[in-house]
Short mmCIF file of N, CA and C in Angstrom, two decimals:
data_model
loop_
_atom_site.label_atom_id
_atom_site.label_comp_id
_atom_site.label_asym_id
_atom_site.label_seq_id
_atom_site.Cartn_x
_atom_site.Cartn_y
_atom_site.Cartn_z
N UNK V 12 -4.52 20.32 -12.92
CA UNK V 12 -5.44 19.21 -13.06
C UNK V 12 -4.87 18.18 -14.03
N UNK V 13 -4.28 18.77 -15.03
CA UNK V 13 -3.52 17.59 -16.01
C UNK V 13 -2.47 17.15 -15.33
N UNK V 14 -1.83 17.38 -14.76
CA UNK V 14 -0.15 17.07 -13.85
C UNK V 14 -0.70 15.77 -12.92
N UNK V 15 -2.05 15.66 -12.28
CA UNK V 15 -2.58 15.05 -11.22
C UNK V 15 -3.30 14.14 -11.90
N UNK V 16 -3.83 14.26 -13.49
CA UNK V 16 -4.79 13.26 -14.02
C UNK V 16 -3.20 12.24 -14.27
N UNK V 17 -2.19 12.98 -15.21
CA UNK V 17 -1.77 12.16 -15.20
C UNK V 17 -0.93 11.03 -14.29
N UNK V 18 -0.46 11.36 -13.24
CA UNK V 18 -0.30 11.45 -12.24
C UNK V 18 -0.64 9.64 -12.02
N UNK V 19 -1.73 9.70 -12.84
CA UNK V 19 -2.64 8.10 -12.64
C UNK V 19 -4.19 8.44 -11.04
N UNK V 20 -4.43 9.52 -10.84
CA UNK V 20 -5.54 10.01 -9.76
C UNK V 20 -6.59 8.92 -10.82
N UNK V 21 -8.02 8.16 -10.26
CA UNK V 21 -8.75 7.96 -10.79
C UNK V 21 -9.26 9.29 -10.85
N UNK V 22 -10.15 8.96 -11.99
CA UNK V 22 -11.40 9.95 -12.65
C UNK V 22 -12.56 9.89 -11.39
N UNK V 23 -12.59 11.49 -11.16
CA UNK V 23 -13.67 11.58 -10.15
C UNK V 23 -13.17 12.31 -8.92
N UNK V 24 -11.75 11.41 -8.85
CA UNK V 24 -11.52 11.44 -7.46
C UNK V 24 -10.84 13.46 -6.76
N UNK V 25 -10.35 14.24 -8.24
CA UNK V 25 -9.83 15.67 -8.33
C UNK V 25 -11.01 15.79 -9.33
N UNK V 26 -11.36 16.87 -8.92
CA UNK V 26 -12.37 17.82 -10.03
C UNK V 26 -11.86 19.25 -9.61
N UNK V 27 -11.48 20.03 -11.39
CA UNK V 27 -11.55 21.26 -11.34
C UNK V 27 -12.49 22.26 -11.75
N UNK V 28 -13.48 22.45 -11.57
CA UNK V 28 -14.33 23.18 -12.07
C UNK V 28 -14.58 24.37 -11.98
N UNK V 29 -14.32 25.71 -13.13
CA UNK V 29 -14.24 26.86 -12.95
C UNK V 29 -15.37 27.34 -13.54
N UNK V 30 -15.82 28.58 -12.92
CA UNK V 30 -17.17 29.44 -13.53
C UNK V 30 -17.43 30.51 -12.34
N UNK V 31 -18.69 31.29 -12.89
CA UNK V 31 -19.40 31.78 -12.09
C UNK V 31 -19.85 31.03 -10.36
N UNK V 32 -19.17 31.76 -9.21
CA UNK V 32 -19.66 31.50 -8.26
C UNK V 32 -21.20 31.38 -7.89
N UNK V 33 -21.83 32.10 -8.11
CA UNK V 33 -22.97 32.10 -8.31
C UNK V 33 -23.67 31.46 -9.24
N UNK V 34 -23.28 30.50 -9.64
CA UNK V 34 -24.22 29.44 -10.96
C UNK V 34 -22.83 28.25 -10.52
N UNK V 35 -22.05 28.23 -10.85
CA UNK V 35 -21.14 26.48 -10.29
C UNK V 35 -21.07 26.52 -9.13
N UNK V 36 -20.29 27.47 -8.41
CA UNK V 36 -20.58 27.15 -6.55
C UNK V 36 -21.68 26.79 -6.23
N UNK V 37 -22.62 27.41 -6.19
CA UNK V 37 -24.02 27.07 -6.14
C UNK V 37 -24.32 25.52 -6.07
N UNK V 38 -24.15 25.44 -7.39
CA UNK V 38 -24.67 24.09 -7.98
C UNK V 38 -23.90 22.91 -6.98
N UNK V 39 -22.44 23.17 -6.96
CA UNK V 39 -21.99 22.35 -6.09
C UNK V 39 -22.14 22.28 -4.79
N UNK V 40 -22.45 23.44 -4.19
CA UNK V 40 -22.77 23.62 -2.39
C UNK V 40 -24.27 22.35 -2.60
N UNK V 41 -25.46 22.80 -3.73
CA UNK V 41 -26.43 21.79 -3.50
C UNK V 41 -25.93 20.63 -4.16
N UNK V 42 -25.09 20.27 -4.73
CA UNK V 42 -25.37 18.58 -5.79
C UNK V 42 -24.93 17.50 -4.17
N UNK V 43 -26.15 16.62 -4.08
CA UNK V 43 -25.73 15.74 -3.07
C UNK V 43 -24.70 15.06 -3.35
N UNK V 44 -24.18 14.36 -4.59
CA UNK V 44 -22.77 13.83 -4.79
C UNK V 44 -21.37 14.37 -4.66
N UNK V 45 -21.40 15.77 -4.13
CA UNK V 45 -20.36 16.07 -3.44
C UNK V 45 -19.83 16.30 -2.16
N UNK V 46 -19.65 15.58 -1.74
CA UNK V 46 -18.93 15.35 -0.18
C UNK V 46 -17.51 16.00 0.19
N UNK V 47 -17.31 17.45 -0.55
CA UNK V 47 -16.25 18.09 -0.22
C UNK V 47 -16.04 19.12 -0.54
N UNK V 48 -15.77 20.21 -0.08
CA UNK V 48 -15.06 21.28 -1.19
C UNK V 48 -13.87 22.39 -1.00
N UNK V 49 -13.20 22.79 -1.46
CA UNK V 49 -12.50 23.22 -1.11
C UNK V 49 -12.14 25.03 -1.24
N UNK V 50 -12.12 26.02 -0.53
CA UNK V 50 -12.48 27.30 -1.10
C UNK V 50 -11.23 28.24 -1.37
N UNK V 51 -10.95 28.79 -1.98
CA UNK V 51 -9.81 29.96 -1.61
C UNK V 51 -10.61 31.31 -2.15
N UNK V 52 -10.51 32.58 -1.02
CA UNK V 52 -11.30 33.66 -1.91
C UNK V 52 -11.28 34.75 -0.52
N UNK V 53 -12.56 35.30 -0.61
CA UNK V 53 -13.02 36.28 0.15
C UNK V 53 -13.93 35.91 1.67
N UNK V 54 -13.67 36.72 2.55
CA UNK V 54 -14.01 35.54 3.93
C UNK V 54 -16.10 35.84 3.62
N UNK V 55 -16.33 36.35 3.19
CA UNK V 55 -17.77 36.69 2.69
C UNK V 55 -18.10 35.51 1.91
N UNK V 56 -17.68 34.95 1.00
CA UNK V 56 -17.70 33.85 0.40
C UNK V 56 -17.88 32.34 0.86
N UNK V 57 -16.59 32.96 1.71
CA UNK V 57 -16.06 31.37 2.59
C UNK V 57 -17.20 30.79 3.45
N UNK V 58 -17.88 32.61 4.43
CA UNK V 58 -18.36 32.21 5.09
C UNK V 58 -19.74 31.57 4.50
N UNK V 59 -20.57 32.23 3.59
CA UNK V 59 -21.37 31.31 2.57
C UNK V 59 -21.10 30.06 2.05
N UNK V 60 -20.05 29.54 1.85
CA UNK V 60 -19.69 28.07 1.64
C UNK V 60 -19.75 27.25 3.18
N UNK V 61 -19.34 27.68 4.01
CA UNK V 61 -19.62 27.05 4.94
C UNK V 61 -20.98 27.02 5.56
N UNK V 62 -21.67 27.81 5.65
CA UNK V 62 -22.84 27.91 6.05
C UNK V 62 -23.75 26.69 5.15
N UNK V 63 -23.42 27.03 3.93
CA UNK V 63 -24.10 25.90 2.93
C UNK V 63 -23.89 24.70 3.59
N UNK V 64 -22.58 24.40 3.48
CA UNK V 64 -22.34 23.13 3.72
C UNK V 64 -23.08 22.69 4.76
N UNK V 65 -22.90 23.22 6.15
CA UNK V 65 -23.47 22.92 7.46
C UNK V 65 -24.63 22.60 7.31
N UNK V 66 -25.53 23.23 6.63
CA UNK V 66 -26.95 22.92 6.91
C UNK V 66 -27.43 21.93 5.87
N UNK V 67 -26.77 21.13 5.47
CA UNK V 67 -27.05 19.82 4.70
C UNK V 67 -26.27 18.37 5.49
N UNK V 68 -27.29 17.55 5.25
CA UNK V 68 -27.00 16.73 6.34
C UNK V 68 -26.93 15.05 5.11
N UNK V 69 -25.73 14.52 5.24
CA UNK V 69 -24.48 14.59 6.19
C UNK V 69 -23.66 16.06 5.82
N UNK V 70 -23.31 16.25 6.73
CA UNK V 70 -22.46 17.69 6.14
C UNK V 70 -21.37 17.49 5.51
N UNK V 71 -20.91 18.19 5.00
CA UNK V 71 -20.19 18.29 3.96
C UNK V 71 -18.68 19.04 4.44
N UNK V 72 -17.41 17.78 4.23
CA UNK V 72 -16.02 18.21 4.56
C UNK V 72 -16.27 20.23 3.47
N UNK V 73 -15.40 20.89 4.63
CA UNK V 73 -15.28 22.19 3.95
C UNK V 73 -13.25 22.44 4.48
N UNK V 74 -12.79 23.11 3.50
CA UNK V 74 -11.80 23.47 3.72
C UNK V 74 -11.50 24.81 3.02
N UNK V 75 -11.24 26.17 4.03
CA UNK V 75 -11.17 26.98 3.58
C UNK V 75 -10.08 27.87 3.91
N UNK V 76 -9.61 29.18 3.12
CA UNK V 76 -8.39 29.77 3.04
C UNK V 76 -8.96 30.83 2.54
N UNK V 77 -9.34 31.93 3.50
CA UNK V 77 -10.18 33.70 3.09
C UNK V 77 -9.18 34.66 3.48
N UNK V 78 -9.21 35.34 2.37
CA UNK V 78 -8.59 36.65 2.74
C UNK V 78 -7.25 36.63 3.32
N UNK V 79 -6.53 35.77 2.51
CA UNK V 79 -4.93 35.34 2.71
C UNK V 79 -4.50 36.76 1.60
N UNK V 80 -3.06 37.20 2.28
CA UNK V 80 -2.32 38.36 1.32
C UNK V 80 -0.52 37.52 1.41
N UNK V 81 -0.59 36.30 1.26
CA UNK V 81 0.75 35.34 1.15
C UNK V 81 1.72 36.11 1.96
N UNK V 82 1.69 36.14 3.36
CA UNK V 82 2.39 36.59 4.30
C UNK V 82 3.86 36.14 4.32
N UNK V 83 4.95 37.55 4.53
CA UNK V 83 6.45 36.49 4.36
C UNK V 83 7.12 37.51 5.07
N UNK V 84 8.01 37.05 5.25
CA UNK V 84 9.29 37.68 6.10
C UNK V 84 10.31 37.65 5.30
N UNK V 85 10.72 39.00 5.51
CA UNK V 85 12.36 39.25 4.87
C UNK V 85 13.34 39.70 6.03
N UNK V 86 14.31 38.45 6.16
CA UNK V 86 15.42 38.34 7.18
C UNK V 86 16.49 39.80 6.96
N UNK V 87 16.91 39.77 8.07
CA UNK V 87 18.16 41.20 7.53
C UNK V 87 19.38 41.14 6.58
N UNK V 88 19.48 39.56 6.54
CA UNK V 88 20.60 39.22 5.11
C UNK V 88 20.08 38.33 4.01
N UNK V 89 18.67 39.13 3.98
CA UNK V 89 18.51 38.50 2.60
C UNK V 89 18.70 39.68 1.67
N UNK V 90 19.12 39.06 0.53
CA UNK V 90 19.23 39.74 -0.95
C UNK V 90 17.80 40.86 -1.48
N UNK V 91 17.94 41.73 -1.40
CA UNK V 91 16.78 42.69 -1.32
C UNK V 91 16.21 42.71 -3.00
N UNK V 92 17.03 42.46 -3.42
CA UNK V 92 17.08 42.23 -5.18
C UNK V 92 16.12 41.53 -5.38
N UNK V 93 16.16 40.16 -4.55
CA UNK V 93 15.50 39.04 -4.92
C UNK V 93 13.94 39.20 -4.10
N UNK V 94 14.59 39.58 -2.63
CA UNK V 94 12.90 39.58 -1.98
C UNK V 94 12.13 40.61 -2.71
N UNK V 95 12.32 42.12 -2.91
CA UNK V 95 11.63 42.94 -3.26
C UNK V 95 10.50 42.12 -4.20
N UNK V 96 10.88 42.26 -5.54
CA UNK V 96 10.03 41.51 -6.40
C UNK V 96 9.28 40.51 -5.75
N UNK V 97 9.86 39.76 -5.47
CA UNK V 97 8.72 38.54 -4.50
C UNK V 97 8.22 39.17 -4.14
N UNK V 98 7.73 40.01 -3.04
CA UNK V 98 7.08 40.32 -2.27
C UNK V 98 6.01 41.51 -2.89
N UNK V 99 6.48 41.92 -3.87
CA UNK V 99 5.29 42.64 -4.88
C UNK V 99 4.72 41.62 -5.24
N UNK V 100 4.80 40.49 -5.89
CA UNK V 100 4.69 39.79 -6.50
C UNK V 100 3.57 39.26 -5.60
N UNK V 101 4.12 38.34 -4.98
CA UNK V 101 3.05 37.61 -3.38
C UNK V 101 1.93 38.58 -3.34
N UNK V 102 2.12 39.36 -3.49
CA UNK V 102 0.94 40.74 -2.86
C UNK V 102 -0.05 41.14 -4.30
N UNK V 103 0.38 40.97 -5.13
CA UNK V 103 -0.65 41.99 -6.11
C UNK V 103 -0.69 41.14 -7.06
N UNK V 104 0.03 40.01 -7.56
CA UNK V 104 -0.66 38.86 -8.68
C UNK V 104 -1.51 38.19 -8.29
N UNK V 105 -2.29 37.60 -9.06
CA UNK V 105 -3.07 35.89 -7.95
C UNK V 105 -4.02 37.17 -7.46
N UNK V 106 -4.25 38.09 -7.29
CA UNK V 106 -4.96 38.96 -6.43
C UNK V 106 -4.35 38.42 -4.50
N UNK V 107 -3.04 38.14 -4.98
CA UNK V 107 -2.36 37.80 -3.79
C UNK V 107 -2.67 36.69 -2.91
N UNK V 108 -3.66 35.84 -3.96
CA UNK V 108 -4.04 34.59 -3.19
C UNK V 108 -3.52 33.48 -3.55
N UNK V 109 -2.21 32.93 -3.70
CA UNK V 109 -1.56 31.92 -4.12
C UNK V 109 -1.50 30.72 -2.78
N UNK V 110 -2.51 30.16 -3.05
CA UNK V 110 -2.90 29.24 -1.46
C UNK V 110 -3.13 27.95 -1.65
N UNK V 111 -1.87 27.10 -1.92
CA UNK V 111 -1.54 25.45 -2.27
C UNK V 111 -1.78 24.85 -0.75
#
């Protein structure tokens, strides 16, 4: 969020807001001044964010990414040194959800 404020983004236009799903999601699925949101998480979640969204009118852009485990391929001449770790890595940090 600092890389993008400075960046020169107006104010407003990126919001990061972290908390309780259940008390900030919330709040944001209802605040009518948001016209967007964006999810990464559990497809139980997702599908609750979308549902929200839908049934408010105008509806509300949703963009979502559930139950991603950062899927990758290791070729037969790659360096096993290097993928191994990655690929623990991809899988069990982030709770394996590293989803730009």
């Amino acid at each position: 969020a600092q890389h993008i404020a400075a960046a020169g983004l107006p104010a407003g236009v990126f919001n990061l807001v972290m908390g309780r799903g259940s008390v900030v999601g919330e709040a944001m699925l209802a605040h009518p001044g948001i016209d967007a949101i964006s999810f990464t998480g559990s497809q139980g979640v997702g599908l609750r964010v979308a549902q929200a969204a839908a049934a408010r009118l105008p509806i509300k852009k949703v963009q979502l990414e559930m139950g991603g485990k950062n899927p990758l391929v290791v070729l037969d001449d790659a360096d096993l040194a290097v993928a191994v770790p990655v690929a623990v890595n991809g899988a069990f940090f982030s709770t394996g959800q590293r989803c730009t």
